Amino acid sequence: GQQVMQIPQYQHVQEGEDFTTYCNSSTTLSNIQWYKQRPGGHPVFLIQLVKSGEVKKQKRLTFQFGEAKKNSSLHITATQTTDVGTYFCAGRQGGSEKLVFGKGTKLTVNP
Amino acid sequence: DTAVSQTPKYLVTQMGNDKSIKCEQNLGHDTMYWYKQDSKKFLKIMFSYNNKELIINETVPNRFSPKSPDKAHLNLHINSLELGDSAVYFCASTPERGVINEKLFFGSGTQLSVL
């Protein structure tokens, strides 16, 4: 079945450290989206990347889409306690109707 | 003024019962979804409706029946509940299907516990 692999599953950092989560697909993705889910909350859309090699920034967050459109990353610089939550990537593979979610990376930040 | 609202927020029930979850969006979106999130936080699509028409039906047991009376509402009825149905169910909507603008707006979730 269609899969978008996401690693790591868990990441624990000290406040101020950087954090990166990675998504990989075996097939080309039409797009990649990133969502953040706070503990007890619902997923909230962060960003979408569509173009090969695209890089977008939101304050301390940097999102990249690989040249081959098969992988993506989310990097957070100098994490803060407000960054805690689970980060999901989601991509559309080939001509699929479905947006497939990665299994998420749960980030905890030690103050 | 919640954009995507679903009720109830919590649902505790016995095995074998039938229950419904309701979802409404006031964003004017044409497409709505049901997602299931299990205890490991895996988010899996169940159904998608576009303007009341079913467009995605994943391999979900036929005990689950979605109903869309109009494009602003997508309800989920579950018959003969089983222990494995325990999860958080999220409703979502999007302004457009397709690659360019399929940004999902999620409801706050319904935590279903089957005892």
Coordinates of N, CA and C in Angstrom, one line a residue:
Chain A
G1 N 0.8 -1.2 0.0 CA 0.0 0.0 0.0 C 0.9 1.2 0.0
Q2 N 0.2 2.4 -0.2 CA 0.9 3.6 -0.2 C 1.5 4.0 1.2
Q3 N 2.7 4.3 1.2 CA 3.3 4.7 2.5 C 4.2 5.9 2.4
V4 N 4.2 6.7 3.4 CA 5.1 7.8 3.6 C 5.8 7.5 4.9
M5 N 7.1 7.2 4.8 CA 7.9 6.9 6.0 C 8.4 8.1 6.7
Q6 N 8.3 8.2 8.0 CA 8.7 9.4 8.8 C 9.6 8.9 9.9
I7 N 10.7 9.6 10.1 CA 11.6 9.3 11.2 C 12.2 10.6 11.8
P8 N 12.6 10.6 13.0 CA 12.4 9.5 14.0 C 11.0 9.4 14.5
Q9 N 10.6 8.4 15.2 CA 9.3 8.3 15.8 C 9.2 9.2 17.0
Y10 N 10.3 9.3 17.8 CA 10.3 10.2 19.0 C 11.6 11.0 18.9
Q11 N 11.5 12.2 19.5 CA 12.7 13.0 19.6 C 12.6 13.8 20.9
H12 N 13.6 13.7 21.8 CA 13.6 14.5 23.0 C 14.8 15.4 23.0
V13 N 14.6 16.7 23.2 CA 15.7 17.6 23.1 C 15.7 18.5 24.3
Q14 N 16.8 19.2 24.5 CA 16.8 20.2 25.5 C 16.4 21.5 24.8
E15 N 15.7 22.4 25.6 CA 15.4 23.6 25.0 C 16.6 24.4 24.5
G16 N 16.4 24.9 23.3 CA 17.6 25.6 22.6 C 18.3 24.7 21.6
E17 N 18.1 23.4 21.7 CA 18.7 22.5 20.7 C 17.8 22.5 19.4
D18 N 18.4 22.1 18.3 CA 17.7 22.0 17.1 C 17.0 20.6 16.9
F19 N 16.1 20.5 16.0 CA 15.3 19.3 15.8 C 15.0 19.2 14.3
T20 N 15.1 17.9 13.9 CA 14.7 17.7 12.5 C 14.0 16.4 12.4
T21 N 12.9 16.4 11.6 CA 12.2 15.2 11.2 C 12.2 15.0 9.7
Y22 N 12.2 13.7 9.3 CA 12.4 13.4 7.9 C 11.2 12.6 7.4
C23 N 10.8 12.8 6.1 CA 9.8 12.0 5.5 C 10.4 11.4 4.2
N24 N 10.1 10.2 3.9 CA 10.5 9.6 2.6 C 9.4 8.8 2.0
S25 N 9.4 8.8 0.7 CA 8.4 8.1 -0.1 C 9.2 7.3 -1.1
S26 N 8.7 6.1 -1.4 CA 9.3 5.3 -2.5 C 9.0 5.7 -3.9
T27 N 7.9 6.5 -4.0 CA 7.5 7.1 -5.2 C 7.4 8.6 -5.2
T28 N 7.4 9.2 -6.3 CA 7.4 10.7 -6.4 C 6.1 11.2 -5.8
L29 N 6.3 12.3 -5.0 CA 5.1 12.9 -4.4 C 4.7 14.2 -5.2
S30 N 3.4 14.4 -5.4 CA 2.9 15.6 -6.0 C 3.1 16.8 -5.1
N31 N 3.0 16.5 -3.8 CA 3.1 17.6 -2.9 C 3.5 17.0 -1.5
I32 N 3.9 17.8 -0.6 CA 4.2 17.4 0.8 C 3.6 18.5 1.7
Q33 N 2.9 18.1 2.7 CA 2.3 19.0 3.7 C 2.9 18.6 5.0
W34 N 2.9 19.6 5.9 CA 3.3 19.3 7.3 C 2.3 19.9 8.3
Y35 N 2.0 19.0 9.3 CA 1.0 19.4 10.3 C 1.6 19.2 11.7
K36 N 1.1 20.0 12.6 CA 1.5 19.9 14.0 C 0.3 19.6 14.9
Q37 N 0.5 18.6 15.7 CA -0.6 18.2 16.7 C -0.1 18.4 18.1
R38 N -0.6 19.3 18.8 CA -0.3 19.5 20.2 C -0.9 18.3 21.0
P39 N -0.3 18.0 22.2 CA -0.9 17.0 23.0 C -2.3 17.2 23.3
G40 N -3.2 16.3 23.0 CA -4.6 16.4 23.3 C -5.3 17.3 22.3
G41 N -4.6 17.7 21.2 CA -5.2 18.6 20.2 C -5.4 17.9 18.9
H42 N -5.7 18.7 17.9 CA -5.9 18.1 16.6 C -4.8 18.6 15.7
P43 N -4.6 17.9 14.5 CA -3.6 18.4 13.6 C -3.9 19.7 13.0
V44 N -2.8 20.6 13.0 CA -3.0 21.9 12.4 C -2.0 22.1 11.2
F45 N -2.5 22.5 10.1 CA -1.7 22.7 8.9 C -0.6 23.7 9.2
L46 N 0.6 23.3 8.8 CA 1.7 24.3 8.9 C 2.1 24.9 7.5
I47 N 2.3 24.0 6.5 CA 2.8 24.4 5.2 C 2.6 23.3 4.2
Q48 N 2.7 23.8 2.9 CA 2.7 22.8 1.8 C 3.8 23.2 0.9
L49 N 4.5 22.2 0.4 CA 5.6 22.3 -0.6 C 5.1 21.5 -1.9
V50 N 5.4 22.1 -3.0 CA 4.9 21.5 -4.3 C 6.1 21.4 -5.3
K51 N 7.0 22.3 -5.3 CA 8.1 22.3 -6.3 C 9.3 21.5 -5.9
S52 N 10.0 20.9 -6.8 CA 11.2 20.2 -6.6 C 12.2 21.1 -6.0
G53 N 12.9 20.7 -4.9 CA 13.9 21.5 -4.2 C 13.4 22.7 -3.5
E54 N 12.1 22.8 -3.3 CA 11.6 24.0 -2.6 C 12.0 24.0 -1.2
V55 N 12.2 25.3 -0.7 CA 12.6 25.5 0.7 C 11.7 26.7 1.2
K56 N 11.0 26.5 2.3 CA 10.2 27.5 2.9 C 10.5 27.7 4.3
K57 N 10.4 28.9 4.8 CA 10.7 29.2 6.2 C 9.6 29.8 6.9
Q58 N 9.4 29.4 8.2 CA 8.4 30.1 9.0 C 9.1 30.3 10.4
K59 N 9.6 31.5 10.5 CA 10.3 31.9 11.8 C 11.5 30.8 12.0
R60 N 11.4 30.0 13.0 CA 12.4 29.1 13.3 C 12.3 27.7 12.6
L61 N 11.2 27.6 11.8 CA 11.0 26.3 11.1 C 11.4 26.5 9.7
T62 N 12.1 25.5 9.2 CA 12.5 25.4 7.8 C 12.1 24.1 7.2
F63 N 11.4 24.2 6.1 CA 10.8 23.0 5.4 C 11.5 22.9 4.0
Q64 N 11.8 21.6 3.7 CA 12.5 21.4 2.4 C 11.8 20.2 1.7
F65 N 11.7 20.3 0.4 CA 11.2 19.3 -0.5 C 12.4 18.9 -1.4
G66 N 12.7 17.6 -1.4 CA 13.8 17.1 -2.1 C 13.7 17.3 -3.6
E67 N 14.9 17.3 -4.3 CA 15.0 17.5 -5.7 C 14.1 16.5 -6.5
A68 N 14.2 15.2 -6.0 CA 13.4 14.2 -6.7 C 12.0 14.1 -6.2
K69 N 11.6 15.0 -5.3 CA 10.2 15.0 -4.8 C 9.9 13.7 -4.1
K70 N 10.8 13.1 -3.5 CA 10.6 11.8 -2.8 C 10.8 12.0 -1.3
N71 N 11.4 13.1 -0.9 CA 11.7 13.2 0.6 C 11.5 14.7 1.0
S72 N 11.3 14.9 2.3 CA 11.1 16.2 2.8 C 11.6 16.2 4.2
S73 N 11.9 17.4 4.7 CA 12.3 17.5 6.1 C 11.7 18.8 6.7
L74 N 11.6 18.7 8.0 CA 11.2 19.9 8.8 C 12.3 20.1 9.9
H75 N 12.9 21.3 9.9 CA 13.9 21.6 10.8 C 13.5 22.7 11.7
I76 N 13.6 22.5 13.0 CA 13.3 23.6 14.0 C 14.7 24.1 14.6
T77 N 14.9 25.3 14.5 CA 16.2 25.9 15.2 C 15.8 26.4 16.6
A78 N 16.7 26.0 17.5 CA 16.6 26.5 18.9 C 15.2 26.3 19.4
T79 N 14.9 25.0 19.6 CA 13.5 24.6 20.1 C 13.1 25.4 21.4
Q80 N 11.8 25.5 21.5 CA 11.2 26.1 22.7 C 10.2 25.2 23.2
T81 N 9.8 25.3 24.4 CA 8.8 24.4 25.0 C 7.5 24.5 24.2
T82 N 7.2 25.5 23.6 CA 5.9 25.7 22.8 C 6.0 24.8 21.5
D83 N 7.2 24.3 21.2 CA 7.3 23.4 20.0 C 6.8 22.0 20.2
V84 N 6.6 21.6 21.5 CA 6.2 20.2 21.8 C 5.0 19.8 21.0
G85 N 5.0 18.6 20.6 CA 3.8 18.0 19.9 C 4.3 17.0 18.9
T86 N 3.4 16.5 18.1 CA 3.7 15.5 17.1 C 3.6 16.2 15.7
Y87 N 4.7 16.0 15.0 CA 4.7 16.6 13.6 C 4.5 15.5 12.6
F88 N 3.6 15.8 11.7 CA 3.2 14.8 10.7 C 3.5 15.4 9.3
C89 N 4.1 14.6 8.4 CA 4.1 14.9 7.0 C 3.0 14.2 6.3
A90 N 2.6 14.7 5.2 CA 1.5 14.1 4.4 C 1.7 14.4 3.0
G91 N 1.7 13.4 2.2 CA 1.9 13.6 0.7 C 1.0 12.8 -0.2
R92 N 0.9 13.3 -1.4 CA 0.1 12.7 -2.4 C 1.0 12.0 -3.3
Q93 N 0.9 10.7 -3.4 CA 1.7 9.9 -4.3 C 1.2 9.7 -5.7
G94 N 2.0 9.9 -6.7 CA 1.5 9.8 -8.0 C 0.2 10.5 -8.3
G95 N -0.7 9.8 -9.0 CA -2.0 10.4 -9.3 C -3.1 10.0 -8.3
S96 N -2.6 9.6 -7.1 CA -3.6 9.2 -6.1 C -4.5 10.3 -5.6
E97 N -5.7 9.9 -5.3 CA -6.7 10.9 -4.7 C -6.3 11.2 -3.2
K98 N -5.5 10.3 -2.6 CA -5.4 10.3 -1.2 C -4.1 11.1 -0.7
L99 N -4.3 11.8 0.4 CA -3.2 12.4 1.1 C -2.8 11.4 2.1
V100 N -1.5 10.8 2.0 CA -1.1 9.8 3.0 C -0.2 10.4 4.0
F101 N -0.6 10.2 5.3 CA 0.2 10.7 6.4 C 1.3 9.8 6.8
G102 N 2.5 10.4 7.2 CA 3.5 9.7 7.9 C 3.0 9.4 9.3
K103 N 3.8 8.6 10.0 CA 3.4 8.1 11.3 C 3.7 9.2 12.4
G104 N 4.3 10.2 12.0 CA 4.6 11.4 13.0 C 5.8 11.2 13.8
T105 N 6.4 12.4 14.2 CA 7.5 12.4 15.1 C 7.0 13.2 16.3
K106 N 7.1 12.5 17.4 CA 6.7 13.2 18.7 C 7.9 13.9 19.3
L107 N 7.8 15.2 19.4 CA 8.9 16.0 20.0 C 8.5 16.4 21.4
T108 N 9.5 16.2 22.3 CA 9.4 16.7 23.6 C 10.6 17.6 23.9
V109 N 10.4 18.7 24.6 CA 11.4 19.6 24.9 C 11.6 19.8 26.4
N110 N 12.8 19.6 26.8 CA 13.1 19.7 28.3 C 13.5 21.2 28.5
P111 N 12.8 21.8 29.5 CA 13.1 23.3 29.7 C 14.5 23.4 30.4
Chain B
D1 N -17.9 30.0 16.8 CA -17.5 30.3 15.4 C -16.4 29.3 15.0
T2 N -16.4 28.1 15.6 CA -15.5 27.0 15.3 C -15.6 26.6 13.8
A3 N -14.5 26.5 13.1 CA -14.6 26.2 11.7 C -15.1 24.8 11.4
V4 N -14.5 23.8 12.0 CA -14.9 22.4 11.8 C -15.3 21.9 13.2
S5 N -16.5 21.6 13.5 CA -16.9 21.2 14.8 C -17.5 19.8 14.7
Q6 N -17.1 19.0 15.7 CA -17.7 17.6 15.7 C -18.1 17.3 17.1
T7 N -19.2 16.5 17.2 CA -19.8 16.1 18.5 C -20.1 14.6 18.4
P8 N -20.0 14.0 19.6 CA -19.5 14.5 20.9 C -18.0 14.5 20.9
K9 N -17.4 15.1 21.9 CA -16.0 15.2 22.1 C -15.5 13.8 22.7
Y10 N -16.3 13.3 23.6 CA -16.0 12.0 24.2 C -17.2 11.1 24.0
L11 N -16.9 9.8 23.8 CA -18.0 8.8 23.6 C -17.5 7.5 24.2
V12 N -18.2 7.1 25.3 CA -17.8 5.9 25.9 C -19.1 4.9 25.8
T13 N -18.8 3.7 25.3 CA -20.0 2.9 25.0 C -19.6 1.4 25.2
Q14 N -20.6 0.6 25.2 CA -20.3 -0.9 25.3 C -20.2 -1.5 23.9
M15 N -19.4 -2.6 23.9 CA -19.3 -3.4 22.7 C -20.7 -3.8 22.2
G16 N -20.9 -3.7 20.9 CA -22.1 -4.1 20.3 C -23.1 -3.0 20.0
N17 N -22.9 -1.9 20.7 CA -23.8 -0.8 20.5 C -23.6 -0.1 19.2
D18 N -24.5 0.8 18.8 CA -24.4 1.6 17.6 C -24.3 3.0 18.1
K19 N -23.4 3.8 17.4 CA -23.2 5.2 17.8 C -23.0 6.0 16.6
S20 N -23.2 7.3 16.7 CA -23.0 8.3 15.6 C -22.1 9.4 16.1
I21 N -21.3 9.9 15.2 CA -20.5 11.2 15.4 C -20.9 12.1 14.3
K22 N -21.1 13.4 14.8 CA -21.5 14.4 13.8 C -20.4 15.4 13.5
C23 N -20.4 15.9 12.3 CA -19.4 16.9 11.9 C -20.0 18.0 11.0
E24 N -19.7 19.2 11.3 CA -20.2 20.3 10.6 C -19.1 21.3 10.3
Q25 N -19.0 21.8 9.1 CA -18.0 22.9 8.8 C -18.7 24.1 8.3
N26 N -18.3 25.3 8.7 CA -18.9 26.5 8.3 C -17.9 27.3 7.4
L27 N -17.0 26.6 6.7 CA -16.0 27.2 5.9 C -16.4 27.3 4.4
G28 N -17.5 26.7 4.1 CA -17.9 26.7 2.7 C -17.1 25.7 1.8
H29 N -16.4 24.8 2.5 CA -15.6 23.8 1.8 C -16.5 22.8 1.1
D30 N -16.0 22.2 0.0 CA -16.8 21.2 -0.7 C -16.5 19.8 -0.3
T31 N -15.2 19.6 0.3 CA -14.7 18.3 0.5 C -14.6 18.1 2.0
M32 N -15.1 16.9 2.5 CA -14.9 16.6 3.9 C -14.4 15.2 4.1
Y33 N -13.8 14.9 5.2 CA -13.1 13.6 5.5 C -13.4 13.1 6.9
W34 N -13.3 11.8 7.0 CA -13.1 11.2 8.3 C -11.8 10.5 8.4
Y35 N -11.0 10.8 9.5 CA -9.8 10.2 9.8 C -9.9 9.5 11.1
K36 N -9.1 8.3 11.2 CA -9.0 7.6 12.5 C -7.6 7.7 13.0
Q37 N -7.4 8.1 14.2 CA -6.1 8.1 14.8 C -6.1 7.1 16.0
D38 N -5.2 6.1 15.9 CA -5.2 5.1 16.9 C -4.3 5.5 18.0
S39 N -4.1 4.6 19.0 CA -3.3 4.9 20.2 C -1.9 5.2 19.9
K40 N -1.4 4.8 18.8 CA 0.0 5.1 18.4 C 0.1 6.4 17.6
K41 N -1.0 7.1 17.5 CA -1.1 8.4 16.8 C -1.1 8.3 15.2
F42 N -1.3 7.0 14.7 CA -1.3 6.9 13.3 C -2.6 7.5 12.7
L43 N -2.5 8.4 11.8 CA -3.6 9.0 11.2 C -4.0 8.3 9.9
K44 N -5.1 7.8 9.8 CA -5.5 7.0 8.6 C -6.8 7.5 8.0
I45 N -6.9 7.8 6.7 CA -8.1 8.3 6.1 C -9.1 7.1 6.1
M46 N -10.4 7.5 6.3 CA -11.4 6.5 6.2 C -12.3 6.8 5.0
F47 N -12.8 8.0 5.0 CA -13.8 8.4 3.9 C -13.5 9.8 3.5
S48 N -13.9 10.1 2.3 CA -13.9 11.5 1.8 C -15.2 11.7 0.9
Y49 N -15.8 12.8 1.2 CA -17.0 13.2 0.4 C -16.7 14.5 -0.3
N50 N -17.1 14.7 -1.5 CA -17.0 15.9 -2.2 C -18.4 16.3 -2.6
N51 N -18.9 17.4 -2.0 CA -20.2 17.9 -2.3 C -21.2 16.8 -2.3
K52 N -21.2 16.1 -1.2 CA -22.2 15.0 -0.8 C -21.9 13.7 -1.6
E53 N -20.9 13.7 -2.4 CA -20.6 12.4 -3.2 C -19.4 11.7 -2.6
L54 N -19.5 10.4 -2.3 CA -18.4 9.7 -1.8 C -17.3 9.5 -2.8
I55 N -16.1 9.9 -2.5 CA -15.0 9.8 -3.4 C -13.8 8.9 -2.9
I56 N -13.7 8.8 -1.6 CA -12.7 7.9 -1.1 C -13.4 7.0 -0.1
N57 N -13.2 5.7 -0.2 CA -13.7 4.8 0.8 C -12.6 3.7 1.0
E58 N -11.9 3.9 2.1 CA -10.8 3.0 2.4 C -11.3 1.7 2.8
T59 N -10.4 0.8 3.1 CA -10.9 -0.6 3.5 C -11.3 -0.5 4.9
V60 N -12.5 0.1 5.1 CA -13.1 0.2 6.4 C -14.3 -0.8 6.5
P61 N -14.4 -1.5 7.6 CA -15.5 -2.4 7.7 C -16.9 -1.7 7.4
N62 N -17.8 -2.5 6.8 CA -19.1 -1.8 6.5 C -19.9 -1.6 7.7
R63 N -19.4 -1.8 8.9 CA -20.1 -1.3 10.1 C -20.0 0.2 10.1
F64 N -19.1 0.8 9.4 CA -18.9 2.2 9.4 C -19.7 2.8 8.2
S65 N -20.6 3.7 8.4 CA -21.4 4.2 7.3 C -21.4 5.8 7.4
P66 N -20.7 6.4 6.5 CA -20.8 7.9 6.5 C -22.0 8.4 5.8
K67 N -22.5 9.6 6.2 CA -23.6 10.2 5.6 C -23.4 11.7 5.5
S68 N -23.7 12.2 4.3 CA -23.5 13.6 4.0 C -24.8 14.2 3.6
P69 N -25.6 14.7 4.5 CA -26.9 15.3 4.0 C -26.7 16.6 3.2
D70 N -25.6 17.3 3.4 CA -25.3 18.4 2.5 C -23.8 18.6 2.7
K71 N -23.2 19.6 1.9 CA -21.8 19.6 1.8 C -21.1 20.2 3.1
A72 N -22.0 20.7 4.0 CA -21.4 21.3 5.2 C -21.4 20.2 6.3
H73 N -22.0 19.1 6.1 CA -22.1 18.1 7.2 C -21.6 16.7 6.7
L74 N -20.9 16.0 7.5 CA -20.5 14.7 7.3 C -20.5 13.9 8.6
N75 N -21.5 13.0 8.7 CA -21.7 12.2 9.9 C -21.1 10.8 9.7
L76 N -20.8 10.2 10.9 CA -20.3 8.9 10.8 C -21.1 8.0 11.8
H77 N -21.7 6.9 11.2 CA -22.5 6.0 12.0 C -21.7 4.7 12.1
I78 N -21.6 4.2 13.3 CA -20.9 2.9 13.5 C -21.8 1.9 14.2
N79 N -22.0 0.8 13.5 CA -22.8 -0.3 14.0 C -22.0 -1.3 14.8
S80 N -22.6 -2.0 15.7 CA -22.0 -3.1 16.4 C -20.5 -2.9 16.8
L81 N -20.3 -1.9 17.6 CA -19.0 -1.4 18.0 C -18.2 -2.5 18.6
E82 N -16.9 -2.5 18.2 CA -15.9 -3.5 18.7 C -14.8 -2.8 19.5
L83 N -14.1 -3.6 20.3 CA -13.0 -3.0 21.1 C -12.0 -2.2 20.2
G84 N -11.7 -2.8 19.0 CA -10.7 -2.2 18.1 C -11.1 -0.9 17.5
D85 N -12.4 -0.5 17.7 CA -12.9 0.7 17.2 C -12.4 1.9 18.1
S86 N -12.0 1.6 19.2 CA -11.5 2.6 20.2 C -10.4 3.4 19.5
A87 N -10.6 4.7 19.4 CA -9.6 5.6 18.8 C -10.1 7.0 18.9
V88 N -9.4 8.0 18.3 CA -9.9 9.3 18.1 C -10.2 9.5 16.7
Y89 N -11.4 9.9 16.4 CA -11.9 10.1 15.1 C -12.0 11.6 14.8
F90 N -11.3 12.0 13.7 CA -11.2 13.4 13.3 C -12.0 13.6 12.0
C91 N -12.8 14.6 12.0 CA -13.4 15.1 10.8 C -12.5 16.2 10.3
A92 N -12.5 16.4 9.0 CA -11.6 17.4 8.4 C -12.3 17.9 7.1
S93 N -12.0 19.1 6.7 CA -12.5 19.6 5.4 C -11.4 20.4 4.7
T94 N -11.6 20.6 3.4 CA -10.5 21.2 2.6 C -11.2 22.1 1.5
P95 N -10.6 23.3 1.2 CA -11.3 24.1 0.2 C -11.3 23.6 -1.2
E96 N -10.2 22.8 -1.5 CA -10.2 22.2 -2.8 C -9.5 20.9 -2.8
R97 N -9.9 20.0 -3.6 CA -9.2 18.7 -3.8 C -8.1 19.0 -4.8
G98 N -7.1 18.1 -4.7 CA -6.0 18.2 -5.7 C -4.8 18.7 -5.0
V99 N -3.8 18.9 -5.8 CA -2.4 19.1 -5.3 C -2.2 20.5 -4.8
I100 N -2.8 21.5 -5.4 CA -2.4 22.9 -5.1 C -2.9 23.4 -3.8
N101 N -4.1 23.2 -3.4 CA -4.7 23.9 -2.3 C -5.4 22.9 -1.3
E102 N -5.0 21.7 -1.2 CA -5.7 20.7 -0.4 C -5.2 20.8 1.1
K103 N -5.5 21.9 1.7 CA -5.1 22.2 3.1 C -6.2 21.6 4.0
L104 N -5.9 20.7 4.9 CA -6.9 20.1 5.7 C -7.1 21.0 7.0
F105 N -8.4 21.2 7.3 CA -8.8 21.8 8.5 C -9.5 20.8 9.3
F106 N -8.9 20.4 10.5 CA -9.4 19.3 11.3 C -10.3 19.9 12.4
G107 N -11.3 19.0 12.7 CA -12.1 19.3 13.9 C -11.3 18.8 15.2
S108 N -11.9 19.0 16.3 CA -11.1 18.8 17.6 C -11.1 17.3 18.0
G109 N -11.8 16.5 17.2 CA -11.7 15.1 17.5 C -12.8 14.5 18.4
T110 N -13.1 13.3 18.2 CA -14.1 12.5 19.1 C -13.3 11.3 19.6
Q111 N -13.1 11.3 20.9 CA -12.4 10.1 21.5 C -13.4 9.1 21.8
L112 N -13.4 8.0 21.1 CA -14.3 6.9 21.2 C -13.7 5.8 22.1
S113 N -14.3 5.4 23.1 CA -13.8 4.3 24.0 C -14.9 3.2 24.0
V114 N -14.5 2.0 23.5 CA -15.5 0.9 23.5 C -15.0 -0.1 24.6
L115 N -16.0 -0.3 25.5 CA -15.7 -1.2 26.7 C -16.2 -2.6 26.5

